Amino acid sequence: MLIGGSNVVSFMVFLAPLPTFYKVYKKKSTEGYQSVPYVVGLFSAMLWIYYALLKPNMMLLITINSVGCFIQTFYICFFLFYATKKARIESLKLIGLIIVVGFGLIVGLTQFLANGANRVTIVGWICLVFSLGVFVAPMCIVRQVIKTKSVEYMPILLSVALTFNAITWFFYGLLLHDFNIAIPNVLGFTFGLLQIILYFVYKNKKIVCNEKVSAIEIKNKTEEQKISENKDQEIVDIAKLSALMCSFPVVAKLNENNNVVDDHLVVEPQVIKHTVEVAA
């Protein structure tokens, strides 16, 4: 029953990234996401199939990892379809390095340089190391989460599924006395728990940032309105002053011969009764 439960949880792990790829499909872009977890996941599944083929009574391990290979390949193809040119090139380099060169060398070297029990031991240790890689791969997102204080690009469902998956496969490895299966799942549980904690720490940070940005925008708009009102008031004051200046009577000072003494106009304040003094 535990074996069947492990396969069910593993299948759920393989399906966990579906919400992430749905977001990629809606945005038509993989911006913020990376292909590393899926490439490492594919490599790990291929290694476990190879390991299971070298040992008896490992059919369930073969079946679940065969399903995993198919699903991870689909994810990688989907990622490459929507990735930018730069991300696509980097992903293809990673696939060539890990899947083609890495897996090819492991199979070739263990087939020609090892035999029998030694081959199983060597492949088992390699599986152990790269199983840790499956759990560590999402940790590249952790750095981004801490740096940006946002969990937008950290798939929480994948983290939760990996944590439960680690627990079930740990007990499965103990029952079979296969520590190549049990040991990596101890760290898998630890890494998964760390990602879940980070998610709950930073899940509301984006909202807070947005609220701060909105408050700043409102404050800026208020200040702009005040500046605009002040400018309007200045214009009104200038218009009033101009009207007041135009309403002042202009008095020309004349000499005794009724000639203008000078051509400068003297502006005198307006009084209730307008009078013009002219020399007799």
PDB file of C-alpha atoms in Angstrom:
ATOM      1  CA  MET A   1       0.000   0.000   0.000  1.00  0.00           C
ATOM      2  CA  LEU A   2       2.896   2.322   0.814  1.00  0.00           C
ATOM      3  CA  ILE A   3       4.420   1.590  -2.602  1.00  0.00           C
ATOM      4  CA  GLY A   4       1.176   2.465  -4.347  1.00  0.00           C
ATOM      5  CA  GLY A   5       0.862   5.607  -2.232  1.00  0.00           C
ATOM      6  CA  SER A   6       4.398   6.633  -3.195  1.00  0.00           C
ATOM      7  CA  ASN A   7       3.564   6.304  -6.872  1.00  0.00           C
ATOM      8  CA  VAL A   8       0.356   8.310  -6.444  1.00  0.00           C
ATOM      9  CA  VAL A   9       2.196  11.121  -4.665  1.00  0.00           C
ATOM     10  CA  SER A  10       4.970  11.031  -7.281  1.00  0.00           C
ATOM     11  CA  PHE A  11       2.372  11.349 -10.024  1.00  0.00           C
ATOM     12  CA  MET A  12       0.937  14.375  -8.205  1.00  0.00           C
ATOM     13  CA  VAL A  13       4.467  15.829  -8.094  1.00  0.00           C
ATOM     14  CA  PHE A  14       4.741  15.486 -11.859  1.00  0.00           C
ATOM     15  CA  LEU A  15       1.409  17.295 -12.280  1.00  0.00           C
ATOM     16  CA  ALA A  16       2.190  20.046  -9.739  1.00  0.00           C
ATOM     17  CA  PRO A  17       3.766  22.448 -12.310  1.00  0.00           C
ATOM     18  CA  LEU A  18       0.561  22.537 -14.398  1.00  0.00           C
ATOM     19  CA  PRO A  19      -0.674  25.834 -12.833  1.00  0.00           C
ATOM     20  CA  THR A  20       2.734  27.338 -13.611  1.00  0.00           C
ATOM     21  CA  PHE A  21       2.526  26.362 -17.257  1.00  0.00           C
ATOM     22  CA  TYR A  22      -1.043  27.600 -17.408  1.00  0.00           C
ATOM     23  CA  LYS A  23       0.282  31.035 -16.372  1.00  0.00           C
ATOM     24  CA  VAL A  24       2.966  30.728 -19.055  1.00  0.00           C
ATOM     25  CA  TYR A  25       0.262  29.917 -21.599  1.00  0.00           C
ATOM     26  CA  LYS A  26      -1.864  32.903 -20.540  1.00  0.00           C
ATOM     27  CA  LYS A  27       1.098  35.307 -20.652  1.00  0.00           C
ATOM     28  CA  LYS A  28       2.605  33.672 -23.756  1.00  0.00           C
ATOM     29  CA  SER A  29       5.945  34.083 -22.012  1.00  0.00           C
ATOM     30  CA  THR A  30       8.188  32.189 -19.561  1.00  0.00           C
ATOM     31  CA  GLU A  31       9.464  35.425 -18.032  1.00  0.00           C
ATOM     32  CA  GLY A  32      10.496  34.806 -14.417  1.00  0.00           C
ATOM     33  CA  TYR A  33      10.447  30.995 -14.737  1.00  0.00           C
ATOM     34  CA  GLN A  34      13.373  28.655 -15.366  1.00  0.00           C
ATOM     35  CA  SER A  35      13.720  25.290 -17.064  1.00  0.00           C
ATOM     36  CA  VAL A  36      16.269  23.931 -14.559  1.00  0.00           C
ATOM     37  CA  PRO A  37      13.784  22.009 -12.327  1.00  0.00           C
ATOM     38  CA  TYR A  38      12.260  20.197 -15.317  1.00  0.00           C
ATOM     39  CA  VAL A  39      15.579  19.304 -16.975  1.00  0.00           C
ATOM     40  CA  VAL A  40      16.961  17.989 -13.684  1.00  0.00           C
ATOM     41  CA  GLY A  41      13.687  16.143 -13.062  1.00  0.00           C
ATOM     42  CA  LEU A  42      13.896  14.449 -16.465  1.00  0.00           C
ATOM     43  CA  PHE A  43      17.515  13.466 -15.843  1.00  0.00           C
ATOM     44  CA  SER A  44      16.672  12.039 -12.424  1.00  0.00           C
ATOM     45  CA  ALA A  45      13.755  10.003 -13.792  1.00  0.00           C
ATOM     46  CA  MET A  46      15.994   8.551 -16.529  1.00  0.00           C
ATOM     47  CA  LEU A  47      18.628   7.614 -13.945  1.00  0.00           C
ATOM     48  CA  TRP A  48      16.094   5.868 -11.698  1.00  0.00           C
ATOM     49  CA  ILE A  49      14.828   3.854 -14.650  1.00  0.00           C
ATOM     50  CA  TYR A  50      18.386   2.779 -15.401  1.00  0.00           C
ATOM     51  CA  TYR A  51      18.945   1.916 -11.725  1.00  0.00           C
ATOM     52  CA  ALA A  52      15.676  -0.054 -11.524  1.00  0.00           C
ATOM     53  CA  LEU A  53      16.597  -2.052 -14.630  1.00  0.00           C
ATOM     54  CA  LEU A  54      19.756  -3.223 -12.859  1.00  0.00           C
ATOM     55  CA  LYS A  55      17.856  -4.508  -9.802  1.00  0.00           C
ATOM     56  CA  PRO A  56      15.063  -7.093  -9.466  1.00  0.00           C
ATOM     57  CA  ASN A  57      11.483  -6.316  -8.363  1.00  0.00           C
ATOM     58  CA  MET A  58      11.607  -2.640  -9.315  1.00  0.00           C
ATOM     59  CA  MET A  59       8.716  -2.539 -11.774  1.00  0.00           C
ATOM     60  CA  LEU A  60       6.807   0.161  -9.893  1.00  0.00           C
ATOM     61  CA  LEU A  61       9.908   2.361  -9.872  1.00  0.00           C
ATOM     62  CA  ILE A  62      10.209   1.856 -13.624  1.00  0.00           C
ATOM     63  CA  THR A  63       6.556   2.669 -14.340  1.00  0.00           C
ATOM     64  CA  ILE A  64       6.326   5.874 -12.306  1.00  0.00           C
ATOM     65  CA  ASN A  65       9.613   7.228 -13.657  1.00  0.00           C
ATOM     66  CA  SER A  66       8.579   6.367 -17.220  1.00  0.00           C
ATOM     67  CA  VAL A  67       5.493   8.515 -16.677  1.00  0.00           C
ATOM     68  CA  GLY A  68       7.764  11.155 -15.195  1.00  0.00           C
ATOM     69  CA  CYS A  69      10.008  11.145 -18.264  1.00  0.00           C
ATOM     70  CA  PHE A  70       7.029  11.697 -20.534  1.00  0.00           C
ATOM     71  CA  ILE A  71       5.579  14.541 -18.428  1.00  0.00           C
ATOM     72  CA  GLN A  72       8.922  16.288 -17.887  1.00  0.00           C
ATOM     73  CA  THR A  73       9.643  16.111 -21.621  1.00  0.00           C
ATOM     74  CA  PHE A  74       6.274  17.738 -22.280  1.00  0.00           C
ATOM     75  CA  TYR A  75       7.064  20.519 -19.797  1.00  0.00           C
ATOM     76  CA  ILE A  76      10.455  21.177 -21.385  1.00  0.00           C
ATOM     77  CA  CYS A  77       8.980  21.336 -24.888  1.00  0.00           C
ATOM     78  CA  PHE A  78       6.249  23.674 -23.654  1.00  0.00           C
ATOM     79  CA  PHE A  79       8.860  25.872 -21.966  1.00  0.00           C
ATOM     80  CA  LEU A  80      11.002  26.043 -25.100  1.00  0.00           C
ATOM     81  CA  PHE A  81       7.990  27.009 -27.201  1.00  0.00           C
ATOM     82  CA  TYR A  82       7.181  30.113 -25.108  1.00  0.00           C
ATOM     83  CA  ALA A  83      10.723  30.980 -23.935  1.00  0.00           C
ATOM     84  CA  THR A  84      12.652  33.975 -25.198  1.00  0.00           C
ATOM     85  CA  LYS A  85      15.540  33.351 -27.570  1.00  0.00           C
ATOM     86  CA  LYS A  86      18.101  33.741 -24.804  1.00  0.00           C
ATOM     87  CA  ALA A  87      16.235  31.423 -22.387  1.00  0.00           C
ATOM     88  CA  ARG A  88      15.701  28.883 -25.176  1.00  0.00           C
ATOM     89  CA  ILE A  89      19.402  28.770 -26.017  1.00  0.00           C
ATOM     90  CA  GLU A  90      20.371  28.402 -22.346  1.00  0.00           C
ATOM     91  CA  SER A  91      17.816  25.608 -21.877  1.00  0.00           C
ATOM     92  CA  LEU A  92      19.039  23.733 -24.955  1.00  0.00           C
ATOM     93  CA  LYS A  93      22.627  23.986 -23.701  1.00  0.00           C
ATOM     94  CA  LEU A  94      21.509  22.619 -20.332  1.00  0.00           C
ATOM     95  CA  ILE A  95      19.639  19.746 -21.992  1.00  0.00           C
ATOM     96  CA  GLY A  96      22.639  18.884 -24.151  1.00  0.00           C
ATOM     97  CA  LEU A  97      25.016  19.004 -21.194  1.00  0.00           C
ATOM     98  CA  ILE A  98      22.934  17.062 -18.666  1.00  0.00           C
ATOM     99  CA  ILE A  99      20.669  14.760 -20.687  1.00  0.00           C
ATOM    100  CA  VAL A 100      22.806  13.921 -23.731  1.00  0.00           C
ATOM    101  CA  VAL A 101      26.376  14.156 -22.423  1.00  0.00           C
ATOM    102  CA  GLY A 102      25.785  13.409 -18.739  1.00  0.00           C
ATOM    103  CA  PHE A 103      23.379  10.497 -19.049  1.00  0.00           C
ATOM    104  CA  GLY A 104      25.270   9.106 -22.037  1.00  0.00           C
ATOM    105  CA  LEU A 105      28.551   9.071 -20.118  1.00  0.00           C
ATOM    106  CA  ILE A 106      26.955   7.425 -17.056  1.00  0.00           C
ATOM    107  CA  VAL A 107      25.431   4.600 -19.082  1.00  0.00           C
ATOM    108  CA  GLY A 108      28.539   4.118 -21.221  1.00  0.00           C
ATOM    109  CA  LEU A 109      31.063   4.159 -18.379  1.00  0.00           C
ATOM    110  CA  THR A 110      29.063   1.920 -16.038  1.00  0.00           C
ATOM    111  CA  GLN A 111      28.415  -0.600 -18.806  1.00  0.00           C
ATOM    112  CA  PHE A 112      32.039  -0.872 -19.887  1.00  0.00           C
ATOM    113  CA  LEU A 113      33.979  -0.176 -16.677  1.00  0.00           C
ATOM    114  CA  ALA A 114      31.803  -1.867 -14.023  1.00  0.00           C
ATOM    115  CA  ASN A 115      29.906  -5.106 -13.700  1.00  0.00           C
ATOM    116  CA  GLY A 116      27.428  -6.881 -11.453  1.00  0.00           C
ATOM    117  CA  ALA A 117      27.026  -5.523  -7.934  1.00  0.00           C
ATOM    118  CA  ASN A 118      29.593  -2.764  -8.497  1.00  0.00           C
ATOM    119  CA  ARG A 119      27.534  -1.364 -11.338  1.00  0.00           C
ATOM    120  CA  VAL A 120      24.399  -1.296  -9.158  1.00  0.00           C
ATOM    121  CA  THR A 121      26.301   0.432  -6.329  1.00  0.00           C
ATOM    122  CA  ILE A 122      27.803   3.057  -8.618  1.00  0.00           C
ATOM    123  CA  VAL A 123      24.528   3.815 -10.357  1.00  0.00           C
ATOM    124  CA  GLY A 124      22.790   3.880  -6.959  1.00  0.00           C
ATOM    125  CA  TRP A 125      25.163   6.549  -5.651  1.00  0.00           C
ATOM    126  CA  ILE A 126      24.742   8.577  -8.824  1.00  0.00           C
ATOM    127  CA  CYS A 127      20.963   8.362  -8.426  1.00  0.00           C
ATOM    128  CA  LEU A 128      21.308   9.490  -4.826  1.00  0.00           C
ATOM    129  CA  VAL A 129      23.275  12.587  -5.821  1.00  0.00           C
ATOM    130  CA  PHE A 130      20.966  13.605  -8.628  1.00  0.00           C
ATOM    131  CA  SER A 131      17.859  12.915  -6.558  1.00  0.00           C
ATOM    132  CA  LEU A 132      19.193  15.639  -4.315  1.00  0.00           C
ATOM    133  CA  GLY A 133      19.433  17.755  -7.459  1.00  0.00           C
ATOM    134  CA  VAL A 134      15.699  17.352  -8.028  1.00  0.00           C
ATOM    135  CA  PHE A 135      15.011  18.804  -4.589  1.00  0.00           C
ATOM    136  CA  VAL A 136      17.719  21.457  -4.848  1.00  0.00           C
ATOM    137  CA  ALA A 137      16.694  22.613  -8.334  1.00  0.00           C
ATOM    138  CA  PRO A 138      13.757  24.737  -7.101  1.00  0.00           C
ATOM    139  CA  MET A 139      16.192  26.378  -4.663  1.00  0.00           C
ATOM    140  CA  CYS A 140      17.346  28.629  -7.516  1.00  0.00           C
ATOM    141  CA  ILE A 141      13.924  30.228  -7.177  1.00  0.00           C
ATOM    142  CA  VAL A 142      14.491  30.733  -3.432  1.00  0.00           C
ATOM    143  CA  ARG A 143      17.269  33.261  -4.125  1.00  0.00           C
ATOM    144  CA  GLN A 144      14.913  35.174  -6.392  1.00  0.00           C
ATOM    145  CA  VAL A 145      12.171  35.082  -3.733  1.00  0.00           C
ATOM    146  CA  ILE A 146      14.485  36.485  -1.044  1.00  0.00           C
ATOM    147  CA  LYS A 147      15.879  39.117  -3.412  1.00  0.00           C
ATOM    148  CA  THR A 148      12.533  40.357  -4.756  1.00  0.00           C
ATOM    149  CA  LYS A 149      10.514  39.557  -1.603  1.00  0.00           C
ATOM    150  CA  SER A 150       7.853  38.068  -3.864  1.00  0.00           C
ATOM    151  CA  VAL A 151       6.690  34.449  -4.336  1.00  0.00           C
ATOM    152  CA  GLU A 152       5.112  35.129  -7.718  1.00  0.00           C
ATOM    153  CA  TYR A 153       7.541  32.816  -9.496  1.00  0.00           C
ATOM    154  CA  MET A 154       7.855  30.111  -6.830  1.00  0.00           C
ATOM    155  CA  PRO A 155       5.356  27.287  -7.515  1.00  0.00           C
ATOM    156  CA  ILE A 156       4.052  26.443  -4.044  1.00  0.00           C
ATOM    157  CA  LEU A 157       2.154  23.362  -5.231  1.00  0.00           C
ATOM    158  CA  LEU A 158       5.387  21.873  -6.512  1.00  0.00           C
ATOM    159  CA  SER A 159       7.108  22.553  -3.185  1.00  0.00           C
ATOM    160  CA  VAL A 160       4.281  20.942  -1.187  1.00  0.00           C
ATOM    161  CA  ALA A 161       4.112  17.940  -3.520  1.00  0.00           C
ATOM    162  CA  LEU A 162       7.891  17.412  -3.329  1.00  0.00           C
ATOM    163  CA  THR A 163       7.741  17.518   0.461  1.00  0.00           C
ATOM    164  CA  PHE A 164       5.049  14.833   0.712  1.00  0.00           C
ATOM    165  CA  ASN A 165       6.778  12.844  -2.017  1.00  0.00           C
ATOM    166  CA  ALA A 166      10.013  12.874  -0.013  1.00  0.00           C
ATOM    167  CA  ILE A 167       8.227  11.551   3.067  1.00  0.00           C
ATOM    168  CA  THR A 168       6.615   8.591   1.271  1.00  0.00           C
ATOM    169  CA  TRP A 169       9.744   7.583  -0.669  1.00  0.00           C
ATOM    170  CA  PHE A 170      11.831   7.827   2.492  1.00  0.00           C
ATOM    171  CA  PHE A 171       9.693   5.160   4.179  1.00  0.00           C
ATOM    172  CA  TYR A 172       9.635   3.149   0.944  1.00  0.00           C
ATOM    173  CA  GLY A 173      13.437   3.127   0.923  1.00  0.00           C
ATOM    174  CA  LEU A 174      13.539   2.054   4.575  1.00  0.00           C
ATOM    175  CA  LEU A 175      11.194  -0.877   3.911  1.00  0.00           C
ATOM    176  CA  LEU A 176      13.392  -2.072   1.025  1.00  0.00           C
ATOM    177  CA  HIS A 177      16.579  -1.322   2.972  1.00  0.00           C
ATOM    178  CA  ASP A 178      17.667   0.738  -0.021  1.00  0.00           C
ATOM    179  CA  PHE A 179      19.408   3.797   1.360  1.00  0.00           C
ATOM    180  CA  ASN A 180      19.996   5.160  -2.133  1.00  0.00           C
ATOM    181  CA  ILE A 181      16.262   5.873  -2.112  1.00  0.00           C
ATOM    182  CA  ALA A 182      15.869   6.828   1.568  1.00  0.00           C
ATOM    183  CA  ILE A 183      18.790   9.214   2.156  1.00  0.00           C
ATOM    184  CA  PRO A 184      18.097  11.853  -0.535  1.00  0.00           C
ATOM    185  CA  ASN A 185      14.498  12.124   0.576  1.00  0.00           C
ATOM    186  CA  VAL A 186      15.617  13.311   4.021  1.00  0.00           C
ATOM    187  CA  LEU A 187      17.152  16.404   2.428  1.00  0.00           C
ATOM    188  CA  GLY A 188      14.234  16.551   0.018  1.00  0.00           C
ATOM    189  CA  PHE A 189      11.860  16.967   2.943  1.00  0.00           C
ATOM    190  CA  THR A 190      14.142  19.646   4.464  1.00  0.00           C
ATOM    191  CA  PHE A 191      14.382  21.682   1.245  1.00  0.00           C
ATOM    192  CA  GLY A 192      10.664  21.374   0.584  1.00  0.00           C
ATOM    193  CA  LEU A 193       9.826  22.562   4.088  1.00  0.00           C
ATOM    194  CA  LEU A 194      12.171  25.552   3.639  1.00  0.00           C
ATOM    195  CA  GLN A 195      10.379  26.585   0.436  1.00  0.00           C
ATOM    196  CA  ILE A 196       6.972  26.334   2.125  1.00  0.00           C
ATOM    197  CA  ILE A 197       8.171  28.523   5.011  1.00  0.00           C
ATOM    198  CA  LEU A 198       9.520  31.133   2.587  1.00  0.00           C
ATOM    199  CA  TYR A 199       6.224  31.128   0.732  1.00  0.00           C
ATOM    200  CA  PHE A 200       4.225  32.005   3.847  1.00  0.00           C
ATOM    201  CA  VAL A 201       6.822  34.612   4.873  1.00  0.00           C
ATOM    202  CA  TYR A 202       6.784  36.486   1.556  1.00  0.00           C
ATOM    203  CA  LYS A 203       3.349  35.701   0.098  1.00  0.00           C
ATOM    204  CA  ASN A 204       1.863  39.065   1.213  1.00  0.00           C
ATOM    205  CA  LYS A 205       4.927  41.177   0.412  1.00  0.00           C
ATOM    206  CA  LYS A 206       3.799  41.894  -3.134  1.00  0.00           C
ATOM    207  CA  ILE A 207       0.451  43.176  -1.906  1.00  0.00           C
ATOM    208  CA  VAL A 208       2.174  45.445   0.594  1.00  0.00           C
ATOM    209  CA  CYS A 209       4.466  46.794  -2.110  1.00  0.00           C
ATOM    210  CA  ASN A 210       1.529  47.450  -4.397  1.00  0.00           C
ATOM    211  CA  GLU A 211      -0.288  49.272  -1.604  1.00  0.00           C
ATOM    212  CA  LYS A 212       2.774  51.442  -0.987  1.00  0.00           C
ATOM    213  CA  VAL A 213       3.056  52.222  -4.673  1.00  0.00           C
ATOM    214  CA  SER A 214      -0.630  53.124  -4.797  1.00  0.00           C
ATOM    215  CA  ALA A 215      -0.268  55.380  -1.740  1.00  0.00           C
ATOM    216  CA  ILE A 216       2.700  57.136  -3.340  1.00  0.00           C
ATOM    217  CA  GLU A 217       0.783  57.584  -6.582  1.00  0.00           C
ATOM    218  CA  ILE A 218      -2.200  59.047  -4.703  1.00  0.00           C
ATOM    219  CA  LYS A 219       0.111  61.374  -2.787  1.00  0.00           C
ATOM    220  CA  ASN A 220       1.769  62.523  -6.007  1.00  0.00           C
ATOM    221  CA  LYS A 221      -1.588  63.140  -7.651  1.00  0.00           C
ATOM    222  CA  THR A 222      -2.718  65.171  -4.609  1.00  0.00           C
ATOM    223  CA  GLU A 223       0.436  67.267  -4.737  1.00  0.00           C
ATOM    224  CA  GLU A 224      -0.018  67.805  -8.475  1.00  0.00           C
ATOM    225  CA  GLN A 225      -3.588  68.956  -7.872  1.00  0.00           C
ATOM    226  CA  LYS A 226      -2.408  71.370  -5.168  1.00  0.00           C
ATOM    227  CA  ILE A 227       0.276  72.751  -7.495  1.00  0.00           C
ATOM    228  CA  SER A 228      -2.307  73.125 -10.258  1.00  0.00           C
ATOM    229  CA  GLU A 229      -4.696  74.907  -7.883  1.00  0.00           C
ATOM    230  CA  ASN A 230      -1.911  77.236  -6.739  1.00  0.00           C
ATOM    231  CA  LYS A 231      -1.060  78.051 -10.333  1.00  0.00           C
ATOM    232  CA  ASP A 232      -4.723  78.758 -11.090  1.00  0.00           C
ATOM    233  CA  GLN A 233      -4.911  80.989  -8.023  1.00  0.00           C
ATOM    234  CA  GLU A 234      -1.797  82.862  -9.161  1.00  0.00           C
ATOM    235  CA  ILE A 235      -3.365  83.417 -12.571  1.00  0.00           C
ATOM    236  CA  VAL A 236      -6.542  84.715 -10.923  1.00  0.00           C
ATOM    237  CA  ASP A 237      -4.515  87.038  -8.671  1.00  0.00           C
ATOM    238  CA  ILE A 238      -2.597  88.385 -11.666  1.00  0.00           C
ATOM    239  CA  ALA A 239      -5.837  88.964 -13.550  1.00  0.00           C
ATOM    240  CA  LYS A 240      -7.313  90.801 -10.562  1.00  0.00           C
ATOM    241  CA  LEU A 241      -4.173  92.889 -10.240  1.00  0.00           C
ATOM    242  CA  SER A 242      -4.271  93.732 -13.948  1.00  0.00           C
ATOM    243  CA  ALA A 243      -7.915  94.740 -13.705  1.00  0.00           C
ATOM    244  CA  LEU A 244      -7.141  96.864 -10.668  1.00  0.00           C
ATOM    245  CA  MET A 245      -4.281  98.564 -12.478  1.00  0.00           C
ATOM    246  CA  CYS A 246      -6.503  99.281 -15.454  1.00  0.00           C
ATOM    247  CA  SER A 247      -9.077 100.878 -13.164  1.00  0.00           C
ATOM    248  CA  PHE A 248      -6.585 103.459 -11.807  1.00  0.00           C
ATOM    249  CA  PRO A 249      -7.126 107.015 -13.312  1.00  0.00           C
ATOM    250  CA  VAL A 250      -4.247 108.378 -15.318  1.00  0.00           C
ATOM    251  CA  VAL A 251      -3.322 112.007 -14.439  1.00  0.00           C
ATOM    252  CA  ALA A 252      -1.119 114.177 -16.562  1.00  0.00           C
ATOM    253  CA  LYS A 253       0.575 117.040 -14.805  1.00  0.00           C
ATOM    254  CA  LEU A 254       0.395 120.297 -16.776  1.00  0.00           C
ATOM    255  CA  ASN A 255       2.287 123.478 -16.486  1.00  0.00           C
ATOM    256  CA  GLU A 256       0.825 126.949 -16.406  1.00  0.00           C
ATOM    257  CA  ASN A 257       0.512 127.067 -20.229  1.00  0.00           C
ATOM    258  CA  ASN A 258      -1.483 123.846 -20.197  1.00  0.00           C
ATOM    259  CA  ASN A 259       1.439 121.986 -21.641  1.00  0.00           C
ATOM    260  CA  VAL A 260       2.464 118.604 -20.419  1.00  0.00           C
ATOM    261  CA  VAL A 261       5.472 118.906 -18.177  1.00  0.00           C
ATOM    262  CA  ASP A 262       6.767 115.455 -19.175  1.00  0.00           C
ATOM    263  CA  ASP A 263       5.492 112.445 -20.975  1.00  0.00           C
ATOM    264  CA  HIS A 264       5.609 110.164 -17.933  1.00  0.00           C
ATOM    265  CA  LEU A 265       2.246 109.089 -16.725  1.00  0.00           C
ATOM    266  CA  VAL A 266       1.583 109.179 -13.036  1.00  0.00           C
ATOM    267  CA  VAL A 267      -0.734 106.526 -11.672  1.00  0.00           C
ATOM    268  CA  GLU A 268      -2.709 107.559  -8.633  1.00  0.00           C
ATOM    269  CA  PRO A 269      -4.987 105.358  -6.597  1.00  0.00           C
ATOM    270  CA  GLN A 270      -8.662 105.469  -7.440  1.00  0.00           C
ATOM    271  CA  VAL A 271     -10.832 107.417  -5.019  1.00  0.00           C
ATOM    272  CA  ILE A 272     -14.557 107.617  -4.652  1.00  0.00           C
ATOM    273  CA  LYS A 273     -14.827 110.833  -6.584  1.00  0.00           C
ATOM    274  CA  HIS A 274     -12.625 111.224  -9.667  1.00  0.00           C
ATOM    275  CA  THR A 275     -11.010 114.683  -9.968  1.00  0.00           C
ATOM    276  CA  VAL A 276      -8.332 116.064 -12.178  1.00  0.00           C
ATOM    277  CA  GLU A 277      -6.312 119.009 -10.870  1.00  0.00           C
ATOM    278  CA  VAL A 278      -5.205 121.437 -13.544  1.00  0.00           C
ATOM    279  CA  ALA A 279      -3.055 124.460 -12.827  1.00  0.00           C
ATOM    280  CA  ALA A 280      -4.860 127.782 -13.189  1.00  0.00           C
TER     281      ALA A 280
END
